[in-house]
mmCIF file of C-alpha atoms in Angstrom:
data_model
loop_
_atom_site.group_PDB
_atom_site.id
_atom_site.type_symbol
_atom_site.label_atom_id
_atom_site.label_comp_id
_atom_site.label_asym_id
_atom_site.label_seq_id
_atom_site.Cartn_x
_atom_site.Cartn_y
_atom_site.Cartn_z
ATOM 1 C CA MET P 1 69.130 -22.740 -91.301
ATOM 2 C CA SER P 2 65.523 -23.748 -90.693
ATOM 3 C CA ALA P 3 62.921 -21.233 -89.568
ATOM 4 C CA PHE P 4 63.016 -22.742 -86.071
ATOM 5 C CA SER P 5 66.244 -23.371 -84.216
ATOM 6 C CA THR P 6 66.190 -26.344 -81.865
ATOM 7 C CA LYS P 7 69.613 -25.455 -80.460
ATOM 8 C CA ASN P 8 68.679 -24.316 -77.002
ATOM 9 C CA VAL P 9 71.580 -26.151 -75.346
ATOM 10 C CA ALA P 10 74.303 -23.597 -76.218
ATOM 11 C CA ARG P 11 72.205 -20.565 -75.292
ATOM 12 C CA SER P 12 70.426 -19.873 -72.074
ATOM 13 C CA PHE P 13 67.172 -17.976 -71.878
ATOM 14 C CA SER P 14 64.583 -17.070 -69.378
ATOM 15 C CA ILE P 15 60.851 -17.031 -69.703
ATOM 16 C CA VAL P 16 58.565 -15.258 -67.306
ATOM 17 C CA VAL P 17 54.929 -16.237 -67.345
ATOM 18 C CA PHE P 18 52.182 -14.013 -65.956
ATOM 19 C CA LEU P 19 48.695 -15.441 -65.616
ATOM 20 C CA ILE P 20 45.901 -12.964 -66.210
ATOM 21 C CA VAL P 21 42.247 -13.888 -66.168
ATOM 22 C CA SER P 22 40.567 -12.936 -69.418
ATOM 23 C CA GLN P 23 37.224 -11.211 -68.993
ATOM 24 C CA SER P 24 36.285 -11.178 -72.683
ATOM 25 C CA ALA P 25 35.213 -13.991 -74.944
ATOM 26 C CA VAL P 26 33.907 -14.229 -78.457
ATOM 27 C CA ASN P 27 30.324 -15.493 -78.763
ATOM 28 C CA ALA P 28 29.726 -15.418 -74.997
ATOM 29 C CA GLN P 29 27.016 -14.092 -72.738
ATOM 30 C CA SER P 30 27.690 -13.156 -69.082
ATOM 31 C CA VAL P 31 25.913 -15.138 -66.402
ATOM 32 C CA ALA P 32 26.588 -15.340 -62.641
ATOM 33 C CA LYS P 33 26.253 -18.358 -60.332
ATOM 34 C CA THR P 34 27.123 -18.290 -56.613
ATOM 35 C CA ALA P 35 30.650 -16.909 -56.066
ATOM 36 C CA CYS P 36 31.808 -18.273 -59.411
ATOM 37 C CA GLU P 37 31.061 -16.428 -62.649
ATOM 38 C CA PHE P 38 30.835 -17.843 -66.141
ATOM 39 C CA GLN P 39 29.975 -16.943 -69.700
ATOM 40 C CA TYR P 40 28.092 -19.287 -71.957
ATOM 41 C CA ASP P 41 30.330 -20.096 -74.917
ATOM 42 C CA SER P 42 28.119 -20.727 -77.940
ATOM 43 C CA VAL P 43 30.950 -22.423 -79.839
ATOM 44 C CA LEU P 44 31.788 -24.920 -77.076
ATOM 45 C CA LYS P 45 28.109 -25.015 -76.096
ATOM 46 C CA LYS P 46 28.827 -24.879 -72.377
ATOM 47 C CA PRO P 47 29.674 -22.418 -69.623
ATOM 48 C CA VAL P 48 33.270 -21.233 -69.424
ATOM 49 C CA TYR P 49 34.173 -19.596 -66.121
ATOM 50 C CA THR P 50 35.920 -16.267 -65.564
ATOM 51 C CA LYS P 51 35.862 -16.380 -61.750
ATOM 52 C CA VAL P 52 36.312 -19.584 -59.750
ATOM 53 C CA ASP P 53 37.242 -20.805 -56.288
ATOM 54 C CA ILE P 54 40.529 -22.312 -57.532
ATOM 55 C CA GLU P 55 42.084 -21.326 -60.872
ATOM 56 C CA PRO P 56 43.600 -23.951 -63.171
ATOM 57 C CA GLN P 57 47.312 -24.499 -63.089
ATOM 58 C CA PHE P 58 50.015 -26.229 -65.064
ATOM 59 C CA PRO P 59 50.933 -29.573 -63.427
ATOM 60 C CA GLY P 60 53.566 -28.721 -60.825
ATOM 61 C CA GLY P 61 52.730 -24.995 -60.805
ATOM 62 C CA PRO P 62 54.369 -21.906 -62.357
ATOM 63 C CA ALA P 63 57.954 -23.141 -61.849
ATOM 64 C CA ALA P 64 57.152 -26.353 -63.739
ATOM 65 C CA LEU P 65 55.533 -24.304 -66.538
ATOM 66 C CA GLN P 66 58.673 -22.185 -66.833
ATOM 67 C CA ARG P 67 60.859 -25.335 -66.986
ATOM 68 C CA PHE P 68 58.532 -26.773 -69.654
ATOM 69 C CA TYR P 69 58.968 -23.636 -71.781
ATOM 70 C CA GLN P 70 62.729 -23.529 -71.285
ATOM 71 C CA LYS P 71 63.070 -27.179 -72.301
ATOM 72 C CA ASN P 72 60.711 -27.076 -75.296
ATOM 73 C CA LEU P 73 60.985 -23.571 -76.783
ATOM 74 C CA ARG P 74 62.271 -23.546 -80.353
ATOM 75 C CA TYR P 75 63.246 -19.957 -80.938
ATOM 76 C CA PRO P 76 62.235 -18.956 -84.476
ATOM 77 C CA GLY P 77 64.912 -17.471 -86.708
ATOM 78 C CA ASP P 78 68.343 -16.176 -85.754
ATOM 79 C CA SER P 79 68.792 -16.082 -81.984
ATOM 80 C CA SER P 80 72.172 -14.302 -82.156
ATOM 81 C CA GLU P 81 70.528 -10.895 -81.582
ATOM 82 C CA ASN P 82 69.705 -11.635 -77.883
ATOM 83 C CA PRO P 83 66.061 -10.647 -78.389
ATOM 84 C CA LYS P 84 63.417 -9.798 -75.848
ATOM 85 C CA SER P 85 59.798 -10.424 -76.681
ATOM 86 C CA THR P 86 56.415 -10.262 -74.993
ATOM 87 C CA THR P 87 53.110 -11.637 -76.180
ATOM 88 C CA ARG P 88 49.726 -12.539 -74.723
ATOM 89 C CA VAL P 89 47.962 -15.795 -75.441
ATOM 90 C CA SER P 90 44.325 -16.487 -74.539
ATOM 91 C CA PHE P 91 42.970 -19.989 -74.145
ATOM 92 C CA ILE P 92 40.482 -22.161 -72.293
ATOM 93 C CA VAL P 93 41.486 -24.809 -69.787
ATOM 94 C CA ASP P 94 38.636 -27.304 -70.098
ATOM 95 C CA SER P 95 37.130 -29.201 -67.173
ATOM 96 C CA ASP P 96 39.328 -32.201 -68.069
ATOM 97 C CA GLY P 97 42.486 -30.000 -68.161
ATOM 98 C CA ALA P 98 42.785 -29.861 -71.968
ATOM 99 C CA VAL P 99 44.010 -26.560 -73.455
ATOM 100 C CA LEU P 100 41.546 -25.263 -76.085
ATOM 101 C CA ASP P 101 40.858 -22.230 -78.276
ATOM 102 C CA LEU P 102 44.393 -20.781 -78.295
ATOM 103 C CA LYS P 103 44.756 -17.303 -79.781
ATOM 104 C CA VAL P 104 46.609 -14.008 -79.528
ATOM 105 C CA PRO P 105 43.990 -11.408 -78.531
ATOM 106 C CA GLY P 106 43.390 -8.665 -81.078
ATOM 107 C CA ILE P 107 45.325 -10.343 -83.897
ATOM 108 C CA ARG P 108 43.967 -12.539 -86.685
ATOM 109 C CA PRO P 109 45.817 -15.892 -86.967
ATOM 110 C CA GLU P 110 47.275 -14.999 -90.376
ATOM 111 C CA GLN P 111 48.947 -11.985 -88.718
ATOM 112 C CA TYR P 112 50.638 -13.973 -85.922
ATOM 113 C CA GLY P 113 54.378 -13.473 -85.736
ATOM 114 C CA PRO P 114 56.857 -16.352 -85.375
ATOM 115 C CA LEU P 115 56.971 -16.069 -81.580
ATOM 116 C CA ASP P 116 53.166 -15.913 -81.312
ATOM 117 C CA LYS P 117 53.004 -19.164 -83.285
ATOM 118 C CA GLU P 118 55.708 -20.731 -81.125
ATOM 119 C CA TYR P 119 53.961 -19.839 -77.870
ATOM 120 C CA ILE P 120 50.731 -21.334 -79.203
ATOM 121 C CA ARG P 121 52.620 -24.472 -80.288
ATOM 122 C CA LEU P 122 54.117 -24.801 -76.817
ATOM 123 C CA LEU P 123 50.780 -24.422 -75.041
ATOM 124 C CA ARG P 124 49.125 -26.827 -77.474
ATOM 125 C CA SER P 125 51.840 -29.421 -76.726
ATOM 126 C CA SER P 126 51.650 -28.966 -72.945
ATOM 127 C CA PRO P 127 50.311 -31.754 -70.758
ATOM 128 C CA LYS P 128 46.778 -31.442 -69.407
ATOM 129 C CA TRP P 129 46.441 -28.791 -66.735
ATOM 130 C CA GLU P 130 44.827 -29.171 -63.333
ATOM 131 C CA PRO P 131 41.354 -27.756 -64.057
ATOM 132 C CA ALA P 132 39.681 -24.847 -62.303
ATOM 133 C CA LEU P 133 37.282 -25.677 -59.477
ATOM 134 C CA CYS P 134 33.952 -24.078 -58.680
ATOM 135 C CA ASN P 135 32.183 -25.435 -55.606
ATOM 136 C CA GLY P 136 34.597 -28.392 -55.699
ATOM 137 C CA LYS P 137 33.654 -29.315 -59.279
ATOM 138 C CA PRO P 138 36.082 -29.111 -62.270
ATOM 139 C CA VAL P 139 34.979 -26.437 -64.762
ATOM 140 C CA ALA P 140 36.212 -24.874 -68.015
ATOM 141 C CA PHE P 141 38.023 -21.555 -67.472
ATOM 142 C CA TYR P 142 39.117 -18.621 -69.682
ATOM 143 C CA HIS P 143 42.807 -17.859 -69.242
ATOM 144 C CA THR P 144 45.196 -15.247 -70.632
ATOM 145 C CA MET P 145 48.952 -15.578 -70.194
ATOM 146 C CA GLN P 146 51.498 -12.829 -70.655
ATOM 147 C CA LEU P 147 54.686 -14.455 -71.920
ATOM 148 C CA TYR P 148 58.075 -12.737 -71.856
ATOM 149 C CA ILE P 149 61.259 -14.195 -73.302
ATOM 150 C CA HIS P 150 64.778 -12.892 -73.020
ATOM 151 C CA LEU P 151 67.580 -14.794 -74.734
ATOM 152 C CA SER P 152 70.948 -14.220 -73.104
ATOM 153 C CA GLY P 153 74.475 -14.763 -74.416
ATOM 154 C CA GLU P 154 76.463 -17.994 -74.701
#
């Protein structure tokens, strides 16, 4: 059997997604502007917001994001154990809706587990998001998602 099982038809699973704004960023300096707040990201060479008027969202909202995960998740390894797993993934939703700079906070990429890698793959393959808005203008935004998966029986 391959490392990733694409058989998600015979098994049902649920994914709960919690959106949490990330307040930390590597190579960033805090700056405030009106009601919105941003940090200058020296890698992207532009401001990335941590507080906005309207946060970014997956096209169609949280229910559509959950359906996207349920349809596209390839559970790594043997799914016969009915596992439960939780992980956090940090990323930037750019002003054009692209998902950038995906990572699991506090873990080096070479230490990512199979599910961490799968969650990053899923987010990387997602369609462009609706960007965050500050004063009516699309802006880049730091995001952290808490992802929980529970595979249930046949």
